[in-house]
PDB file of C-alpha atoms in Angstrom:
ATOM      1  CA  UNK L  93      13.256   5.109  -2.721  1.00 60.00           C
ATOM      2  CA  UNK L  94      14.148   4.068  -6.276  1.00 63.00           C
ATOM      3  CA  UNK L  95      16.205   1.052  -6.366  1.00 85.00           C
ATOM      4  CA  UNK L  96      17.488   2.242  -9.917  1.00 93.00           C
ATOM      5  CA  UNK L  97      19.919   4.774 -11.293  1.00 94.00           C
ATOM      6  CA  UNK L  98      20.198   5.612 -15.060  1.00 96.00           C
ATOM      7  CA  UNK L  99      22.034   8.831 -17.245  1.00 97.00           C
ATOM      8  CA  UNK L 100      20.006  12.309 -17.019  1.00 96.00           C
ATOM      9  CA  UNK L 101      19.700  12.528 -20.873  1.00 97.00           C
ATOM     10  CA  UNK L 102      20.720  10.704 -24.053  1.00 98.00           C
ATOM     11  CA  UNK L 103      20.757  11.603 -27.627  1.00 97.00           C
ATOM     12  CA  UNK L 104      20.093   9.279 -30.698  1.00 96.00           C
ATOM     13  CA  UNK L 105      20.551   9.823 -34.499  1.00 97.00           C
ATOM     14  CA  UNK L 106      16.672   9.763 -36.103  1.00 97.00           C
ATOM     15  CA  UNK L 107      16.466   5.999 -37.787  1.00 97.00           C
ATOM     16  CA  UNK L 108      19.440   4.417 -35.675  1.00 97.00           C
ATOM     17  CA  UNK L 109      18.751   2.191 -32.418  1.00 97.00           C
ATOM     18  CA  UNK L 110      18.428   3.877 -28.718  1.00 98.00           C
ATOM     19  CA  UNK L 111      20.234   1.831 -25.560  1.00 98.00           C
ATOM     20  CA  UNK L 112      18.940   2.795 -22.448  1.00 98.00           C
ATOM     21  CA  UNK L 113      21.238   1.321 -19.524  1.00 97.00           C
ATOM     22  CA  UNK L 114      19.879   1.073 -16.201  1.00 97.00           C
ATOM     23  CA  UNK L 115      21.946  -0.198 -13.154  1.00 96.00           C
ATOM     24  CA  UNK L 116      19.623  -1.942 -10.574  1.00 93.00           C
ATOM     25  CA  UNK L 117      22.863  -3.352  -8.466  1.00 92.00           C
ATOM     26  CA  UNK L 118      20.694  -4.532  -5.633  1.00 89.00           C
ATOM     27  CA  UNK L 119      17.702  -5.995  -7.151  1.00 89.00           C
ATOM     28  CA  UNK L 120      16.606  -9.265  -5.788  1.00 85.00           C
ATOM     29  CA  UNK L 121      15.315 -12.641  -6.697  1.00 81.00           C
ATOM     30  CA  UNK L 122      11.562 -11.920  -7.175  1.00 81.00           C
ATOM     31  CA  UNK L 123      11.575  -8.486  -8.420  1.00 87.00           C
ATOM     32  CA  UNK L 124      10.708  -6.865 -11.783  1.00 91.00           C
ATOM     33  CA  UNK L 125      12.197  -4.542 -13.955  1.00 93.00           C
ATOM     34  CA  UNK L 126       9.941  -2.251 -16.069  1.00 95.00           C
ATOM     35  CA  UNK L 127      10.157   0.453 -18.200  1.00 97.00           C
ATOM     36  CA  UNK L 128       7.480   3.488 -19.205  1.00 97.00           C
ATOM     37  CA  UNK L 129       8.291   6.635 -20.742  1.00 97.00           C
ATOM     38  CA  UNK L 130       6.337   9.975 -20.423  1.00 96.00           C
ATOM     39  CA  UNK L 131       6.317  12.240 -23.497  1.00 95.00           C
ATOM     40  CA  UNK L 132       5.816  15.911 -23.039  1.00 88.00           C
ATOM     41  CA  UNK L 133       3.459  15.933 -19.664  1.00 80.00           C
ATOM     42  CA  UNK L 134       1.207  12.651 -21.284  1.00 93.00           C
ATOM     43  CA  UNK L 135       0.910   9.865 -18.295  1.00 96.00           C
ATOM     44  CA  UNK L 136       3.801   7.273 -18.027  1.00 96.00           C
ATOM     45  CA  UNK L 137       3.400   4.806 -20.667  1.00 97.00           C
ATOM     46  CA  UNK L 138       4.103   1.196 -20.715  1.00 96.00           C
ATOM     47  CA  UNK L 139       6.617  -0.043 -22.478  1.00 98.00           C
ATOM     48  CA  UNK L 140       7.759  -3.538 -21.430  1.00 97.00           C
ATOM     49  CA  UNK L 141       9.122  -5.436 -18.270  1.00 95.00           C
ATOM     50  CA  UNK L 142      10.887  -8.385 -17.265  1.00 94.00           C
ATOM     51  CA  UNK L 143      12.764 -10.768 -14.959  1.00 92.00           C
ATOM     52  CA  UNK L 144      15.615 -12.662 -16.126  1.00 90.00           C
ATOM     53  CA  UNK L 145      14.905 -13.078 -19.511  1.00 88.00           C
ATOM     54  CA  UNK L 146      14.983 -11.103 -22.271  1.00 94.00           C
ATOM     55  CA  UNK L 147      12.084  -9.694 -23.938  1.00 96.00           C
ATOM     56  CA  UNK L 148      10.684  -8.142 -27.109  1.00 97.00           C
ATOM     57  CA  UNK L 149       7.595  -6.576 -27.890  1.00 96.00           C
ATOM     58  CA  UNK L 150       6.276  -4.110 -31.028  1.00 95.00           C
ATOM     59  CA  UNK L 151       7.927  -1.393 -29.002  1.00 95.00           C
ATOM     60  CA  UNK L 152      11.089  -2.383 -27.379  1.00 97.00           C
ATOM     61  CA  UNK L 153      13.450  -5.087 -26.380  1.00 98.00           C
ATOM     62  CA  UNK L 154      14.566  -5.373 -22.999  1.00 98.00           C
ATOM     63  CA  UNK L 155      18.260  -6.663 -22.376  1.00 97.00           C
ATOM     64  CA  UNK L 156      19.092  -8.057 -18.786  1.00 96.00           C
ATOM     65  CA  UNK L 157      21.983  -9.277 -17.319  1.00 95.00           C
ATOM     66  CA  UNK L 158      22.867 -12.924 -16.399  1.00 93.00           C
ATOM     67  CA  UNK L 159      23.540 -11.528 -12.546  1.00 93.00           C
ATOM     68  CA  UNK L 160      20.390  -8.966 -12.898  1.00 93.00           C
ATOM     69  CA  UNK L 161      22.052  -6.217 -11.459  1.00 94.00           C
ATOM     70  CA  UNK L 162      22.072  -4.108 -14.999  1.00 95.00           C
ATOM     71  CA  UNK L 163      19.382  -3.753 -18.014  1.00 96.00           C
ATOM     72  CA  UNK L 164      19.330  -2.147 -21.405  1.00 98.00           C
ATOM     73  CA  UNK L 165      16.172  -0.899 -23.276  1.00 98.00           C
ATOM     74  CA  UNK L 166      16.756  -1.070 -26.897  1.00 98.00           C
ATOM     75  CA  UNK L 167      14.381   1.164 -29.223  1.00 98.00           C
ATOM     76  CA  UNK L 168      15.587  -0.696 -32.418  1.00 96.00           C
ATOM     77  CA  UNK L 169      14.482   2.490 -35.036  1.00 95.00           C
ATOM     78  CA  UNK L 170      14.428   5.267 -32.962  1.00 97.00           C
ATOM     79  CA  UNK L 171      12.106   7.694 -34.060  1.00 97.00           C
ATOM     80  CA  UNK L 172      11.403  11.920 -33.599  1.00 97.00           C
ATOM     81  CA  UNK L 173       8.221  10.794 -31.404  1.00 96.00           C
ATOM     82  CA  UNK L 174      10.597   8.614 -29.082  1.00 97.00           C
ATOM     83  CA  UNK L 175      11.757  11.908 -27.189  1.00 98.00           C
ATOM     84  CA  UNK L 176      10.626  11.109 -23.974  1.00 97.00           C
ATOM     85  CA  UNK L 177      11.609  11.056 -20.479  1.00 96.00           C
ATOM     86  CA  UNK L 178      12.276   6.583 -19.859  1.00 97.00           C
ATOM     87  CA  UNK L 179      11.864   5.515 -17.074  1.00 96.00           C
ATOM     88  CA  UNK L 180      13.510   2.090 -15.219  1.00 96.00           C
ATOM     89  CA  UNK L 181      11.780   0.820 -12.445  1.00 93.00           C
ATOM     90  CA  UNK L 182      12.057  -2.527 -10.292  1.00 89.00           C
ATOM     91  CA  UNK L 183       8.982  -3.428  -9.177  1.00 82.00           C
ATOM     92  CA  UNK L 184       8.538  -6.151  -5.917  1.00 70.00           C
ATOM     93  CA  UNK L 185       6.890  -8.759  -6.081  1.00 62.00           C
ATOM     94  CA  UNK L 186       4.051  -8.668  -3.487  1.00 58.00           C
ATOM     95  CA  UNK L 187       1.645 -11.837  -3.254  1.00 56.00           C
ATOM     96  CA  UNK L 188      -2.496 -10.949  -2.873  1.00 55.00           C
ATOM     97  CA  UNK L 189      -1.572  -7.705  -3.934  1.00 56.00           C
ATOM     98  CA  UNK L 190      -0.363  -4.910  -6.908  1.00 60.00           C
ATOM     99  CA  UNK L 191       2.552  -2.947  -5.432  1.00 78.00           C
ATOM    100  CA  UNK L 192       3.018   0.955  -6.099  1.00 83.00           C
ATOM    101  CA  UNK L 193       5.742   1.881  -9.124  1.00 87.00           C
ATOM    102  CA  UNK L 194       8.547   3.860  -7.334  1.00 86.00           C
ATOM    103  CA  UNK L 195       9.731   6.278 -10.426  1.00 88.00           C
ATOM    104  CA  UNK L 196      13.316   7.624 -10.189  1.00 88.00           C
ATOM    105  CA  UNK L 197      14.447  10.863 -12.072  1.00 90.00           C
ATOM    106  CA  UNK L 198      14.822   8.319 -15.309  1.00 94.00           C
ATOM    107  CA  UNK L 199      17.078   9.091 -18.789  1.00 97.00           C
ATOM    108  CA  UNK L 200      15.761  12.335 -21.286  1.00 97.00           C
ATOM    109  CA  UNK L 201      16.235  10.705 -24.214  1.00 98.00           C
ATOM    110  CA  UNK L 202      16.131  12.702 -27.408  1.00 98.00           C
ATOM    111  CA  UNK L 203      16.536  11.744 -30.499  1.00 98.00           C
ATOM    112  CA  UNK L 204      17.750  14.043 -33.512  1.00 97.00           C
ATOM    113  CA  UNK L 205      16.956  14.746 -36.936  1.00 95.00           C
TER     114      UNK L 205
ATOM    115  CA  UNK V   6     -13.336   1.728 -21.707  1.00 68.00           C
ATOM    116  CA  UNK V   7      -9.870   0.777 -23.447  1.00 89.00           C
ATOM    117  CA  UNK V   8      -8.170   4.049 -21.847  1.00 94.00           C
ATOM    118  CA  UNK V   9      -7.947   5.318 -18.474  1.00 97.00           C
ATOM    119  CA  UNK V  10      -9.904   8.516 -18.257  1.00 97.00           C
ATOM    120  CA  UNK V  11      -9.261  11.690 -15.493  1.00 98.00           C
ATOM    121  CA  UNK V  12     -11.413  14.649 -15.624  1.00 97.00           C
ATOM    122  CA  UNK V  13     -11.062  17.324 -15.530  1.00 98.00           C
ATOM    123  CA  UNK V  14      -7.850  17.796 -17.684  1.00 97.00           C
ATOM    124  CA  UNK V  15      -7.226  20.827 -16.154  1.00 97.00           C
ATOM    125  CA  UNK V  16      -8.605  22.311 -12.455  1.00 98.00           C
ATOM    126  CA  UNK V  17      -8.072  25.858 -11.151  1.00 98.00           C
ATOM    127  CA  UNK V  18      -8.305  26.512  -7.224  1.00 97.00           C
ATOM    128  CA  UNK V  19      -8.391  29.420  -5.318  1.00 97.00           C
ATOM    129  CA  UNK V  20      -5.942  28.481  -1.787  1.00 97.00           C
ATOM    130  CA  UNK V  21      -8.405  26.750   1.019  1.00 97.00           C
ATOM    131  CA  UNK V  22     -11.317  25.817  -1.727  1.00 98.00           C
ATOM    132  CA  UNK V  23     -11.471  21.923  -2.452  1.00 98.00           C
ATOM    133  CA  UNK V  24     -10.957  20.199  -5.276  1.00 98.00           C
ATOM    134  CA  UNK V  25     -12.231  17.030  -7.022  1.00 98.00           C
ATOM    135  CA  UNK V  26     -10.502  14.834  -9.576  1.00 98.00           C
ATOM    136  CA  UNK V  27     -11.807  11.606 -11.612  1.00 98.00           C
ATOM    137  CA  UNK V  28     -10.242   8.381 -12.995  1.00 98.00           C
ATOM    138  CA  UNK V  29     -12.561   6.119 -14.639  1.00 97.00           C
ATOM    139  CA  UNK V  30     -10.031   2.756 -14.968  1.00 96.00           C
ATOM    140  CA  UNK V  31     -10.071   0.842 -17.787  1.00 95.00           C
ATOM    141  CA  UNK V  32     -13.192  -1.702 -17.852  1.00 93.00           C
ATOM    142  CA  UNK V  33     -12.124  -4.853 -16.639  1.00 92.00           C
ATOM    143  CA  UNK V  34      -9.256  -3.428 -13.951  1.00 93.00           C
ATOM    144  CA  UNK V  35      -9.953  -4.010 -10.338  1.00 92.00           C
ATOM    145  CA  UNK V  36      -7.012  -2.060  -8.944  1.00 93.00           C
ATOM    146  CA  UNK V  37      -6.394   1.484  -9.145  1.00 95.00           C
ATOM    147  CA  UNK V  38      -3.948   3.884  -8.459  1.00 95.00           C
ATOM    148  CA  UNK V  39      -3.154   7.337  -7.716  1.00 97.00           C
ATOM    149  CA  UNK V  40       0.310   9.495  -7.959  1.00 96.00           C
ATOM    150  CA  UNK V  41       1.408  13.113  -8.092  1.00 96.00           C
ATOM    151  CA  UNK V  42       3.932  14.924  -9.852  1.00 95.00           C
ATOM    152  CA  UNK V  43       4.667  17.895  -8.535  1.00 91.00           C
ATOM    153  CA  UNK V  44       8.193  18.581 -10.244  1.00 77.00           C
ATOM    154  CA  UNK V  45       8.646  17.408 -13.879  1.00 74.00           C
ATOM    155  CA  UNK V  46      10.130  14.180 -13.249  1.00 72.00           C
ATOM    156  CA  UNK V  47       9.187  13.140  -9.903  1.00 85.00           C
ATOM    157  CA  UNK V  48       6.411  10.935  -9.084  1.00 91.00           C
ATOM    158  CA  UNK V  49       4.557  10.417  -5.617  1.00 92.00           C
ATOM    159  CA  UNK V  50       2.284   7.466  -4.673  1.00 92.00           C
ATOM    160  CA  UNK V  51      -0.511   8.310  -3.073  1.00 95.00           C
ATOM    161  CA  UNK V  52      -3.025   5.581  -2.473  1.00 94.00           C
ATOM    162  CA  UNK V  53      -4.464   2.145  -4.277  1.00 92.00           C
ATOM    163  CA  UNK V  54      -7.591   0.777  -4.487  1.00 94.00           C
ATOM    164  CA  UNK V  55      -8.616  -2.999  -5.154  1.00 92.00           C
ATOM    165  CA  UNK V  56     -11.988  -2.592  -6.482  1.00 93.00           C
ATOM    166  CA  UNK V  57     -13.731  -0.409  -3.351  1.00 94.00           C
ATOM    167  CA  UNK V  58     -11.316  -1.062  -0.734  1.00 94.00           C
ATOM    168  CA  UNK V  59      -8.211   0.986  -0.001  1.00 93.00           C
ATOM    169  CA  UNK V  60      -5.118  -1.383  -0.904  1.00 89.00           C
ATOM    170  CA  UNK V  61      -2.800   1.094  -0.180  1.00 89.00           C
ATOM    171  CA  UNK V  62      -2.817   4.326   1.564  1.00 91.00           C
ATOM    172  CA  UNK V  63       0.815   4.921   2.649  1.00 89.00           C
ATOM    173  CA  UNK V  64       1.423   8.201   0.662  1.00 90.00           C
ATOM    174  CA  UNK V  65      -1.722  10.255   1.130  1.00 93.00           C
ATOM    175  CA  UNK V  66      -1.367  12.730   3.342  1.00 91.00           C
ATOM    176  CA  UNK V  67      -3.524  12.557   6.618  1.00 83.00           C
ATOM    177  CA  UNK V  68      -5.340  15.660   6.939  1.00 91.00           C
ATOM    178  CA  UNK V  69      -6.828  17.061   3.915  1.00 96.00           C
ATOM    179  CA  UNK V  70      -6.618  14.631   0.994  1.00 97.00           C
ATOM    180  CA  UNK V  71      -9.443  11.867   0.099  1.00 97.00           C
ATOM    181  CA  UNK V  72     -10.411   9.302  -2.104  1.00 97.00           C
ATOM    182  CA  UNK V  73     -13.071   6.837  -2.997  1.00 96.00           C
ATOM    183  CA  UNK V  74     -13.466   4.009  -5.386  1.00 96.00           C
ATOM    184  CA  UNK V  75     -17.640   3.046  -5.696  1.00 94.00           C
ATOM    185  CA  UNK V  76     -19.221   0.434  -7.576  1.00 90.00           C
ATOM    186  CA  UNK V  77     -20.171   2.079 -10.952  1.00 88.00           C
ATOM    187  CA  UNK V  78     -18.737   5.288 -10.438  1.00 93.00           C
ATOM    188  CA  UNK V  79     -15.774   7.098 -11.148  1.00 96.00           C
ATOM    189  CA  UNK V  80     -12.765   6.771  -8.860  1.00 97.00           C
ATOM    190  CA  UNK V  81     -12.684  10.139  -6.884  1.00 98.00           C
ATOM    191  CA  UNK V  82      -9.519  12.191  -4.979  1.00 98.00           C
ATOM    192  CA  UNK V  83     -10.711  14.720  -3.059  1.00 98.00           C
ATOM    193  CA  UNK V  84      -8.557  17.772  -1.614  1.00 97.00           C
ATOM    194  CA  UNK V  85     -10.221  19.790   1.117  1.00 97.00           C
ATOM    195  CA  UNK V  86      -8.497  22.921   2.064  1.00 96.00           C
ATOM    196  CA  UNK V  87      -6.351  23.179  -0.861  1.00 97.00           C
ATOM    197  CA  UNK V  88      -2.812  24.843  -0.425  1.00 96.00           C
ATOM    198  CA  UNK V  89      -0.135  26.752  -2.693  1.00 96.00           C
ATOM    199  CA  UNK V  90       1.328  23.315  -2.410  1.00 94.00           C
ATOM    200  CA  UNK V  91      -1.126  21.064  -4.164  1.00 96.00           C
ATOM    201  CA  UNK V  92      -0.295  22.352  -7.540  1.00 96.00           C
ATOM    202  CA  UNK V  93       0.643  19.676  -9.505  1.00 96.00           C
ATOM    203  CA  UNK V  94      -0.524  17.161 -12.056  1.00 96.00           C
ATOM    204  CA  UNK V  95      -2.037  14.297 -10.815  1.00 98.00           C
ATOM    205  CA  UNK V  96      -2.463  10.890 -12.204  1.00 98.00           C
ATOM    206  CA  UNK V  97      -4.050   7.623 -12.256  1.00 97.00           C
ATOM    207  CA  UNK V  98      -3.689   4.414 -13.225  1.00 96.00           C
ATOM    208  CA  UNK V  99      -5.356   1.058 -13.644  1.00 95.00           C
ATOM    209  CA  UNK V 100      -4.272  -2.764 -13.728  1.00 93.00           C
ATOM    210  CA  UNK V 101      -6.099  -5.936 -14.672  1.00 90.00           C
ATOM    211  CA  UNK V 102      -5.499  -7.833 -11.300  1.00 81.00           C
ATOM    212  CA  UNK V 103      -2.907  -7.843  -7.814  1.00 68.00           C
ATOM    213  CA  UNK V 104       0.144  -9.170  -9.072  1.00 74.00           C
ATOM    214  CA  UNK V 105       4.230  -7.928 -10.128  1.00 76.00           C
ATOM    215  CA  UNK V 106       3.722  -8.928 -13.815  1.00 83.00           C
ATOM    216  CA  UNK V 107       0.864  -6.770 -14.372  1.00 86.00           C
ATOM    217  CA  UNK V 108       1.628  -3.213 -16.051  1.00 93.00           C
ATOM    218  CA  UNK V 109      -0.231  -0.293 -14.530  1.00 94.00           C
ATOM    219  CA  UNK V 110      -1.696   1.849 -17.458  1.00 96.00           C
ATOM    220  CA  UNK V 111      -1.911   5.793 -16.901  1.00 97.00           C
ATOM    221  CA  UNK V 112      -4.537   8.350 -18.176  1.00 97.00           C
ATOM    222  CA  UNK V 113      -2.695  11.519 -19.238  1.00 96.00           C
ATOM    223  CA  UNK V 114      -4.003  13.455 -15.776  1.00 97.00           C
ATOM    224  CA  UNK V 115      -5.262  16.066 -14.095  1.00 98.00           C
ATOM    225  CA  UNK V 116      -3.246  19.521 -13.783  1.00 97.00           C
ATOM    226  CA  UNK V 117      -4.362  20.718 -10.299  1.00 97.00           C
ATOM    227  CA  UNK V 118      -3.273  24.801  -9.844  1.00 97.00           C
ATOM    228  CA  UNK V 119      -3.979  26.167  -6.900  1.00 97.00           C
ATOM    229  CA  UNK V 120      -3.908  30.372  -7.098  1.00 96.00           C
TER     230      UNK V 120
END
């Protein structure tokens, strides 16, 4: 089961910055968040992840929480081609191995002209 | 390659014929992984490979789906018997190595109808 739970759907302004919240409430010590997105019926893309600090790359910044239990993605300029369905996953950590991504229903973001 | 490729992008069935799909992982991945999505936004694991060998095979269903990873071929997931429903798009993924901090990459899949 996904350990996450985030809004349905979101709007944004064209040009202005997109927060996606995520509440991951029972995450533990040695697990991951990460976020992908999946535009029209493409695959799920990467977009970033992280564990207890934030990060930044040429796509997104990724806000968590001191205790962990919440997480925003920030889209700093969203754009029309950033209507998507985002995705906020934690991911375990599993030694000698690559665990499965557990996708919830995730956040329909679109963003407006 | 730098992109994970599925053929075919799109695969009509008649019910009870099989059907074939294909994920060549990015070069340089050793693990590889395979999901469904039969509703828009809801996603299914099926199986995982670490190079040849079955990692994972938790979410496959017993009786009538397959899959193989051989050296220097495509990945394969096979569906014998298909049914009504199997329709649904299927993807895969790649990642450079075991481990939590390393992203999975998708190819765009494989829409699977079944008539």
């Amino acid at each position: 089961d996904a350990k996450t739970t985030q809004p349905p759907s979101m709007d944004c302004a064209e040009g202005r910055a997109a927060n996606l919240p995520c509440n991951h409430s029972t995450i533990s010590g040695n697990e991951y968040v990460y976020w992908y997105r999946q535009i029209h019926s493409q695959g799920p893309q990467y977009i970033i992840h992280g564990l207890k600090n934030n990060e930044t790359n040429e796509m997104a910044s990724l806000i968590i929480t001191e205790d962990r239990k919440s997480s925003t993605l920030i889209l700093p300029h969203a754009t029309l081609r950033d209507t998507a369905v985002y995705y906020c996953i934690v991911r375990v950590r599993h030694q000698g191995g690559s665990e499965k991504l557990v996708f919830g229903k995730g956040t329909k973001l679109t963003v407006n002209p | 390659g730098e992109e994970v490729a599925q053929t075919p992008k799109h695969l009509v069935r008649g019910e009870g014929q099989k059907a074939k799909l294909y994920c060549a992982p990015i070069k340089g991945h050793s693990y590889v992984f395979w999901y469904q999505q039969v509703l828009k936004n809801e996603f299914k694991f099926l199986i995982s490979f670490q190079n040849e060998n079955v990692f994972d095979e938790t979410g496959m269903p017993k009786e009538r789906f397959s899959a193989k990873c051989l050296p220097n071929s495509p990945c394969s997931l096979e569906i014998q018997a298909t049914k009504l429903e199997d329709s649904a798009v299927y993807f895969c993924a790649s990642s450079q190595s075991g481990g939590v901090n390393q992203p999975q990459h998708f190819g765009d899949g494989t829409r699977l109808s079944i008539l």
